[in-house]
């Protein structure tokens, strides 16, 4: 994969940035998120999460199952604060 | 990484407090420091916090500590060679009650006397600073332009990596299980990965600092309490400062990256270690903030989470050595302002350990104050 390849489209994070984080020793999905912001975008990782996990697994010579956190909760859909507040009518 | 057998200092906790203490100790020449983190760096309160930094407090000590912390923050990206995304957009504190107006006037007088660039401003001026602000109910405000916020992950990692460059060893996924003492002295720390002999332990375990205290055989009067927070999608710049109110109970800030972070403290939140999230919080938060900044109605929340405040009886940190256990140091109980105080608190902690005295007096933050009944009365904390 090229360094310029965009892995997380929402947050504009490239493979190069993720590779650097991996090389620094940040080898869990949570750490990669905190260091690069990948997976923190509007889609909450629905698009990029699997690719990042795959790359972590490859980098650490582990299987995808081993690097996946079992308690991962699916992201909620973005919802307008106005809707949450309960005044839908304006 | 296999655990080393002997260390000169063992720091428990890889949040901003532990990592910044590690860095400052190493910078002052201390060797053979290790830091133990049961999860990964920034997994505790630090990586979950609002990361606001303010100098607007109601006691002289807090004003001085915060002022010195900001000075460190201003050069921290260079010092640590990592962009901490410091954004000094100011803090706009809104007064909704007469009591608050009076308190704010007193605070501003105190802050100004200590050289902090803060002003008491009219509602009209507040609206100029934050055009989308709904001023209904606002009686006055205070504004400090050098307050702001930073990226909590970057700041945490910046300290950790700088500490590692200075020789500090960081062990992730290593949980402290036991602390051994002999004749009221620290002897060793045991973890799920092995034991290490050490004369000094620093408790920087945030929401679990009370549990670490028990391992060393002491009661630290702290407890933990969940605080929830949410973030929106990134949008165009709406306002620069952190908006905050004590009486209406909210804080809200737009990050340089465009997303808006907001939170409030639920007064009925039970003590404990729960870090779940609730639908009610998102609703109440949305109601509060869309009333203050109506434009926010059109902005979508993308995520919500929570973290632990580690509270002390006076909501002020406990910093110093335990009087009954030699070598057991605490930097705990930072309640809702541990991020902003970390740069200065960690420097002072390193001075205390290595020189036995601090360049800014913090003796009042000792654990003994609770027994003596000398609580610190800070009117401006949540
Ligand atoms: C929602 C929210 C908003 C906040 N907003 C702000 C703000 O705007 N400004 C501000 O200044 N502060 C804010 N705070 C407070 C701030 O986050 C904390 O005061 C600060 O992060 C504390 O840092 P810490 O390093 O002490 O704790 P933490 O970051 O919690 O680090 C403690 C670490 O110790 C580890 N640990 C615990 N037990 C063990 C063990 N047995 N062995 C090994 N490791 C262990 C934990 O895993 C954790 O990583 C907020 C907090 C929350 C929850
Ligand atoms: S693509 Fe990464 S968060 Fe959406």
PDB file of C-alpha atoms in Angstrom, chain A residues 11 24 26 28 31 34-35 37 40 42 44 76 78-82 84-85 87 90, chain B residues 40-43 85 153 157 161 233 257 283 286-287 296-303:
ATOM      1  CA  UNK A  11     -10.935  12.070   8.786  1.00  0.00           C
ATOM      2  CA  UNK A  24       5.884   3.870  17.177  1.00  0.00           C
ATOM      3  CA  UNK A  26       0.591   1.979  18.931  1.00  0.00           C
ATOM      4  CA  UNK A  28      -4.431  -1.474  19.059  1.00  0.00           C
ATOM      5  CA  UNK A  31      -4.505   3.658  20.152  1.00  0.00           C
ATOM      6  CA  UNK A  34      -6.343   8.306  19.493  1.00  0.00           C
ATOM      7  CA  UNK A  35      -3.072   8.962  17.677  1.00  0.00           C
ATOM      8  CA  UNK A  37      -8.132  10.172  14.516  1.00  0.00           C
ATOM      9  CA  UNK A  40     -13.495   8.954  14.684  1.00  0.00           C
ATOM     10  CA  UNK A  42     -18.877  10.993  10.763  1.00  0.00           C
ATOM     11  CA  UNK A  44     -17.736   6.318  13.169  1.00  0.00           C
ATOM     12  CA  UNK A  76     -25.192   5.243  16.416  1.00  0.00           C
ATOM     13  CA  UNK A  78     -25.674  10.930  13.473  1.00  0.00           C
ATOM     14  CA  UNK A  79     -28.721  12.705  14.895  1.00  0.00           C
ATOM     15  CA  UNK A  80     -29.449  16.430  14.941  1.00  0.00           C
ATOM     16  CA  UNK A  81     -29.246  18.123  18.327  1.00  0.00           C
ATOM     17  CA  UNK A  82     -32.568  19.798  17.556  1.00  0.00           C
ATOM     18  CA  UNK A  84     -32.534  15.072  20.314  1.00  0.00           C
ATOM     19  CA  UNK A  85     -33.766  18.121  22.202  1.00  0.00           C
ATOM     20  CA  UNK A  87     -38.251  20.263  19.048  1.00  0.00           C
ATOM     21  CA  UNK A  90     -39.022  24.160  13.809  1.00  0.00           C
TER      22      UNK A  90
ATOM     23  CA  UNK B  40      -3.211   1.747  27.023  1.00  0.00           C
ATOM     24  CA  UNK B  41      -2.103   5.377  27.270  1.00  0.00           C
ATOM     25  CA  UNK B  42      -4.940   7.918  27.425  1.00  0.00           C
ATOM     26  CA  UNK B  43      -7.543   5.201  27.959  1.00  0.00           C
ATOM     27  CA  UNK B  85      -3.165  21.442  19.031  1.00  0.00           C
ATOM     28  CA  UNK B 153      -4.663  12.480  23.125  1.00  0.00           C
ATOM     29  CA  UNK B 157       1.193  10.980  23.887  1.00  0.00           C
ATOM     30  CA  UNK B 161       6.987   9.907  23.984  1.00  0.00           C
ATOM     31  CA  UNK B 233     -19.906  16.199  13.326  1.00  0.00           C
ATOM     32  CA  UNK B 257     -11.091  20.383  13.580  1.00  0.00           C
ATOM     33  CA  UNK B 283     -31.312  14.688  25.293  1.00  0.00           C
ATOM     34  CA  UNK B 286     -29.030  18.917  23.448  1.00  0.00           C
ATOM     35  CA  UNK B 287     -31.795  20.841  25.235  1.00  0.00           C
ATOM     36  CA  UNK B 296     -26.670  23.975  17.111  1.00  0.00           C
ATOM     37  CA  UNK B 297     -30.137  22.497  16.427  1.00  0.00           C
ATOM     38  CA  UNK B 298     -28.972  21.796  12.889  1.00  0.00           C
ATOM     39  CA  UNK B 299     -25.727  20.118  13.947  1.00  0.00           C
ATOM     40  CA  UNK B 300     -25.631  16.346  14.440  1.00  0.00           C
ATOM     41  CA  UNK B 301     -24.203  14.428  17.341  1.00  0.00           C
ATOM     42  CA  UNK B 302     -21.993  11.574  16.134  1.00  0.00           C
ATOM     43  CA  UNK B 303     -20.765  10.030  19.373  1.00  0.00           C
TER      44      UNK B 303
END
